Amino acid sequence: MNKQVTSDGTVGKALELLDMVVAFGRSVRFSEVLEVSPYPKATTHRLLQTLTNQGMLAFDDERHVYVPGMRLVRIARHAWNQSSLGPLALPFLQTLAADVKETVHLAQMEHGRVVFVEKTTPDEGFKTMATPGRRSPAHCTGVGKVMLAFMDDTRRAAALECQTYEAFTPNTHKSEKTLLPELAQIRAEGVAFDREEHEEGIISIAAPILGGSNRVIGSLSVVTSTFRMSLKDIEKFRPALQRTAAQIGGEAAVWPYPIAQ
Amino acid sequence: MNKQVTSDGTVGKALELLDMVVAFGRSVRFSEVLEVSPYPKATTHRLLQTLTNQGMLAFDDERHVYVPGMRLVRIARHAWNQSSLGPLALPFLQTLAADVKETVHLAQMEHGRVVFVEKTTPDEGFKTMATPGRRSPAHCTGVGKVMLAFMDDTRRAAALECQTYEAFTPNTHKSEKTLLPELAQIRAEGVAFDREEHEEGIISIAAPILGGSNRVIGSLSVVTSTFRMSLKDIEKFRPALQRTAAQIGGEAAVWPYPIAQ
DNA sequence: TGCAAAGTCCCGAATAGTGGAACAAATGTT
DNA sequence: AACATTTGTTCCACTATTCGGGACTTTGCA
């Protein structure tokens, strides 16, 4: 089992480029892709052509830009409905957000990183870095730490391998040294706190979503800012948070969602 | 230029399998994939492994099934927001549906086939069986014919190449012989009608959505059944339909959406 | 426990991907 | 309008990668 996995073969390279193009979040020119592509010009070009041929990208030959293609869009629609917790969890999130009157995040884990799947704000609150579809590191977020804490040992080991320990604030964990003990504590407590580890002024309380066989399939958090509440204050969200996480987990148990890894 | 495009290289094969797995719409076992895979067991297995490695699929090693992976889900979220007309057009669809009190379909074209992107029904929200993400032939649907009619000659030629002329009802076009004249007429009229060509009892009126440079990026239709209305009746939807299509096109003009092909 | 079916792995042959470099097209500049 | 520069596309010999028959291992069921 490859632990790091960067690319296997042409398929890996092509998907890497696809990911890059899509991640731009807008239409891109060939040269822009080339700049971030680790492959030589000819190769990059050919791979993009292949992806375009396959309908995963579309090339606008008037503006000379690449955009996600219809085939990807179609697959996207299926994959989203089928494998993201989003559609299933959204009603629960809304109830919770209305209940606690704070922002609620739903996340899943991809290869040691947190993917924000859905987000609900009760009012039009402040904005955080999290946007649905965005990826963040796991070591510095409530949703990330709680998933790490509750996944099984093998997966956790693999996920920890991928952590970069990038320091976003003074509170960010700098290495396993401090992270591992906290994970143990989170496991004991059942919830994780983000103590301004990703963004200054932003704190959260997070609970794991456990599917069948108690495997972690995602996590849920209530997010707020230090201007409005303290770490102590947000502890009161715990019952509602855990109840909602359990409800989502119950709904999801019958369906094999991807396991956090 | 490959006209049919079934596979270029490994990447094509891998994507083909990915498409198949996702199209199942549920978790699948290896043997199920193998059944529909055109490749030998060893190859199919290796490709699925690669996709799993890449996070495009996830393998549940407890239930021994493949599901769409987190990476695909993340890419999906991006691609959907960026390249489907769905998010942008949804409010307009809802207004139109409420206005005409009938079901409204939004479609885009992928390689000569119609992809239903969004669907709104006036009364009960948007909970219908015909899941968005479904593909249908173009020759027998209002949304399909109207896109064929308005796309440029090169693209139309390519798209027509892909038509199967499968006969769903007695009214379905059986060949270019009858389809081409109708396309000319649709071009002249500005709208297309589905005269029970896909499903008996189902009729629709469809208008093209034109983006920048008047290129077809999608289409819109009002759908109803012959039990409620006649072909003559639905002509009255034309003004609202065309107005909505123009509004969506206007919104979309500044952003390079994939062109119908 | 045993056996059929499902899933995984191996390795030589040959196909398909690679990327430097030349070419072409679009864009900018004098 | 002619030239320079940047951007995008094609070619082709080389070789790393994929292919897939078949053997092996694991799983599920009787």
Coordinates of C-alpha atoms in Angstrom, one line a residue, chain B residues 4-261:
Chain B
Q4 CA -16.8 8.8 -32.0
V5 CA -14.2 8.8 -29.2
T6 CA -14.6 5.8 -27.1
S7 CA -11.2 5.7 -25.5
D8 CA -7.9 7.3 -25.8
G9 CA -5.4 5.4 -23.8
T10 CA -5.4 4.4 -20.3
V11 CA -6.9 7.6 -19.1
G12 CA -9.9 7.0 -21.3
K13 CA -10.4 3.5 -20.0
A14 CA -10.1 4.6 -16.5
L15 CA -12.6 7.3 -16.9
E16 CA -14.9 4.9 -18.7
L17 CA -14.9 2.6 -15.7
L18 CA -15.3 5.6 -13.3
D19 CA -18.3 6.6 -15.3
M20 CA -19.7 3.1 -15.1
V21 CA -19.3 2.8 -11.4
V22 CA -20.8 6.2 -10.7
A23 CA -23.7 5.4 -13.1
F24 CA -24.7 2.5 -11.0
G25 CA -25.9 5.1 -8.6
R26 CA -25.1 2.8 -5.7
S27 CA -22.2 0.8 -4.3
V28 CA -21.0 -2.0 -6.5
R29 CA -18.9 -5.1 -6.2
F30 CA -16.0 -5.9 -8.4
S31 CA -17.8 -8.6 -10.3
E32 CA -20.7 -6.2 -11.1
V33 CA -18.3 -3.8 -12.7
L34 CA -16.5 -6.6 -14.5
E35 CA -19.8 -7.6 -16.1
V36 CA -20.2 -4.3 -17.8
S37 CA -16.5 -3.6 -18.3
P38 CA -15.2 -4.2 -21.8
Y39 CA -11.8 -5.1 -20.3
P40 CA -10.4 -8.4 -19.0
K41 CA -10.6 -9.1 -15.4
A42 CA -7.0 -8.3 -14.6
T43 CA -7.1 -4.9 -16.4
T44 CA -10.5 -3.9 -14.9
H45 CA -9.1 -4.7 -11.5
R46 CA -6.0 -2.7 -11.9
L47 CA -7.8 0.3 -13.3
L48 CA -10.3 0.2 -10.4
Q49 CA -7.3 0.0 -8.0
T50 CA -5.7 3.0 -9.7
L51 CA -8.9 5.0 -9.4
T52 CA -9.2 4.0 -5.8
N53 CA -5.6 5.0 -5.1
Q54 CA -6.4 8.3 -6.6
G55 CA -9.3 8.9 -4.4
M56 CA -11.8 9.0 -7.2
L57 CA -13.3 5.8 -5.9
A58 CA -13.4 4.5 -2.4
F59 CA -13.4 0.8 -1.5
D60 CA -15.2 -0.3 1.5
D61 CA -13.2 -3.2 2.7
E62 CA -15.9 -4.4 5.0
R63 CA -18.7 -4.7 2.4
H64 CA -16.3 -5.1 -0.5
V65 CA -17.9 -2.5 -2.6
Y66 CA -16.8 0.5 -4.6
V67 CA -18.4 3.9 -4.1
P68 CA -17.4 7.3 -5.4
G69 CA -14.4 8.6 -3.5
M70 CA -13.9 11.8 -1.6
R71 CA -11.7 13.4 -4.2
L72 CA -14.4 12.9 -6.8
V73 CA -16.9 14.4 -4.5
R74 CA -14.8 17.4 -3.9
I75 CA -14.1 17.9 -7.6
A76 CA -17.8 17.3 -8.2
R77 CA -18.7 20.2 -6.0
H78 CA -16.4 22.5 -7.8
A79 CA -17.4 21.4 -11.2
W80 CA -21.1 21.6 -10.5
N81 CA -20.9 25.1 -9.2
Q82 CA -18.7 26.3 -12.0
S83 CA -19.9 24.6 -15.1
S84 CA -23.4 23.5 -14.8
L85 CA -26.0 26.0 -15.4
G86 CA -27.8 24.6 -12.4
P87 CA -26.9 27.0 -9.7
L88 CA -27.2 30.1 -11.9
A89 CA -30.4 29.1 -13.5
L90 CA -32.3 27.6 -10.6
P91 CA -34.0 30.8 -9.4
F92 CA -35.2 31.5 -12.9
L93 CA -36.5 28.0 -13.3
Q94 CA -38.4 28.3 -10.1
T95 CA -40.0 31.5 -11.2
L96 CA -40.9 30.0 -14.5
A97 CA -42.3 26.9 -13.0
A98 CA -44.4 28.9 -10.6
D99 CA -45.5 31.1 -13.4
V100 CA -46.6 28.4 -15.9
K101 CA -47.6 25.9 -13.2
E102 CA -45.9 23.0 -15.0
T103 CA -42.6 21.1 -14.7
V104 CA -39.6 22.8 -16.1
H105 CA -36.4 21.1 -17.3
L106 CA -33.0 22.5 -17.8
A107 CA -30.6 20.6 -20.0
Q108 CA -27.1 20.8 -21.4
M109 CA -25.5 18.7 -24.1
E110 CA -22.7 16.2 -23.8
H111 CA -21.4 14.6 -26.9
G112 CA -24.7 14.6 -28.7
R113 CA -26.7 13.5 -25.7
V114 CA -28.9 15.5 -23.4
V115 CA -28.0 15.8 -19.8
F116 CA -30.8 16.9 -17.5
V117 CA -29.2 19.4 -15.2
E118 CA -32.0 20.7 -13.1
K119 CA -35.7 20.1 -12.9
T120 CA -38.4 22.1 -11.1
T121 CA -42.0 21.3 -10.4
P122 CA -44.3 24.1 -9.4
D123 CA -46.1 22.5 -6.4
E124 CA -44.0 20.1 -4.3
G125 CA -40.3 21.2 -4.4
F126 CA -37.8 19.4 -6.5
K127 CA -38.2 15.8 -5.5
T128 CA -38.7 13.8 -8.7
M129 CA -37.6 10.4 -9.9
A130 CA -35.9 11.6 -13.1
T131 CA -32.8 12.5 -11.2
P132 CA -30.8 15.4 -12.6
G133 CA -27.6 14.0 -14.0
R134 CA -29.6 11.6 -16.2
R135 CA -28.7 11.3 -19.9
S136 CA -31.2 11.0 -22.8
P137 CA -30.8 10.9 -26.5
A138 CA -31.2 14.3 -28.3
H139 CA -33.3 13.2 -31.3
C140 CA -36.4 12.6 -29.3
T141 CA -36.6 15.4 -26.8
G142 CA -37.5 19.0 -27.0
V143 CA -34.4 20.2 -25.2
G144 CA -32.3 18.0 -27.4
K145 CA -33.7 19.1 -30.7
V146 CA -33.6 22.7 -29.9
M147 CA -29.9 22.5 -29.0
L148 CA -29.2 20.6 -32.2
A149 CA -31.1 23.2 -34.2
F150 CA -29.2 26.2 -32.8
M151 CA -25.6 24.9 -32.6
D152 CA -23.2 25.7 -35.3
D153 CA -22.8 23.5 -38.3
T154 CA -19.6 21.8 -37.3
R155 CA -20.9 20.9 -33.9
R156 CA -24.2 19.9 -35.2
A157 CA -22.6 17.5 -37.7
A158 CA -20.6 16.0 -34.9
A159 CA -23.6 15.7 -32.6
L160 CA -25.8 14.2 -35.3
E161 CA -23.1 11.5 -35.9
C162 CA -23.8 10.3 -32.3
Q163 CA -27.5 9.9 -32.7
T164 CA -28.8 6.4 -32.4
Y165 CA -32.4 7.1 -33.6
E166 CA -33.6 4.6 -31.1
A167 CA -37.4 4.5 -31.4
F168 CA -39.2 5.1 -28.1
T169 CA -42.7 5.8 -29.5
P170 CA -44.3 5.8 -32.9
N171 CA -43.5 9.5 -33.1
T172 CA -39.8 9.2 -32.6
H173 CA -37.6 10.4 -35.5
K174 CA -36.2 7.3 -37.2
S175 CA -33.4 9.0 -39.1
E176 CA -31.9 12.3 -40.3
K177 CA -34.4 12.3 -43.1
T178 CA -37.1 13.5 -40.9
L179 CA -35.1 15.2 -38.2
L180 CA -33.1 17.6 -40.4
P181 CA -36.1 19.4 -41.8
E182 CA -37.6 19.7 -38.4
L183 CA -34.3 21.3 -37.1
A184 CA -34.6 23.9 -39.9
Q185 CA -38.1 24.6 -38.8
I186 CA -37.1 24.9 -35.2
R187 CA -34.4 27.4 -36.1
A188 CA -37.0 29.4 -37.9
E189 CA -39.6 29.3 -35.1
G190 CA -37.2 29.7 -32.2
V191 CA -38.7 26.8 -30.2
A192 CA -39.0 23.0 -30.4
F193 CA -41.8 20.7 -29.5
D194 CA -41.7 17.2 -28.2
R195 CA -44.7 15.5 -29.7
E196 CA -44.7 12.4 -27.5
E197 CA -41.4 11.4 -29.1
H198 CA -39.7 10.1 -26.0
E199 CA -42.6 9.0 -23.8
E200 CA -46.2 8.5 -24.8
G201 CA -48.4 11.2 -23.2
I202 CA -45.5 13.5 -22.5
I203 CA -45.1 16.7 -24.5
S204 CA -43.0 19.8 -24.1
I205 CA -42.0 23.1 -25.6
A206 CA -38.3 24.0 -25.5
A207 CA -36.1 27.1 -26.1
P208 CA -32.4 27.4 -26.5
I209 CA -30.2 29.2 -24.0
L210 CA -27.7 31.2 -25.8
G211 CA -24.5 32.4 -24.1
G212 CA -21.8 34.7 -25.4
S213 CA -21.5 34.9 -29.2
N214 CA -24.9 33.3 -29.4
R215 CA -23.6 29.9 -28.8
V216 CA -25.9 27.3 -27.4
I217 CA -25.0 26.4 -23.8
G218 CA -28.2 24.7 -22.8
S219 CA -31.9 24.6 -23.2
L220 CA -35.0 25.0 -21.2
S221 CA -38.4 23.3 -21.6
V222 CA -41.9 23.3 -20.1
V223 CA -43.1 19.7 -19.8
T224 CA -46.6 18.4 -19.4
S225 CA -48.8 15.5 -20.3
T226 CA -51.4 15.1 -23.0
F227 CA -54.0 14.4 -20.2
R228 CA -53.7 17.9 -19.1
M229 CA -52.9 19.9 -22.3
S230 CA -52.5 19.7 -26.0
L231 CA -49.6 20.7 -28.2
K232 CA -51.6 23.7 -29.1
D233 CA -52.2 24.7 -25.5
I234 CA -48.5 24.7 -24.6
E235 CA -47.7 27.2 -27.3
K236 CA -48.9 29.8 -24.9
F237 CA -45.8 29.1 -22.7
R238 CA -43.6 30.4 -25.4
P239 CA -43.2 34.0 -24.3
A240 CA -42.4 33.1 -20.7
L241 CA -40.1 30.3 -21.8
Q242 CA -38.1 32.4 -24.2
R243 CA -37.9 35.3 -21.7
T244 CA -36.5 33.0 -19.1
A245 CA -34.1 31.4 -21.5
A246 CA -32.9 34.9 -22.5
Q247 CA -32.4 35.9 -18.9
I248 CA -30.4 32.8 -18.1
G249 CA -28.3 33.4 -21.3
G250 CA -27.7 36.9 -20.3
E251 CA -26.5 35.9 -16.9
A252 CA -24.3 33.3 -18.3
A253 CA -22.8 35.4 -21.1
V254 CA -20.0 36.7 -19.0
W255 CA -18.8 33.3 -18.0
P256 CA -17.5 30.7 -20.3
Y257 CA -19.8 27.7 -19.8
P258 CA -19.1 24.6 -21.9
I259 CA -20.6 24.9 -25.3
A260 CA -23.2 22.2 -26.4
Q261 CA -21.5 19.5 -28.4

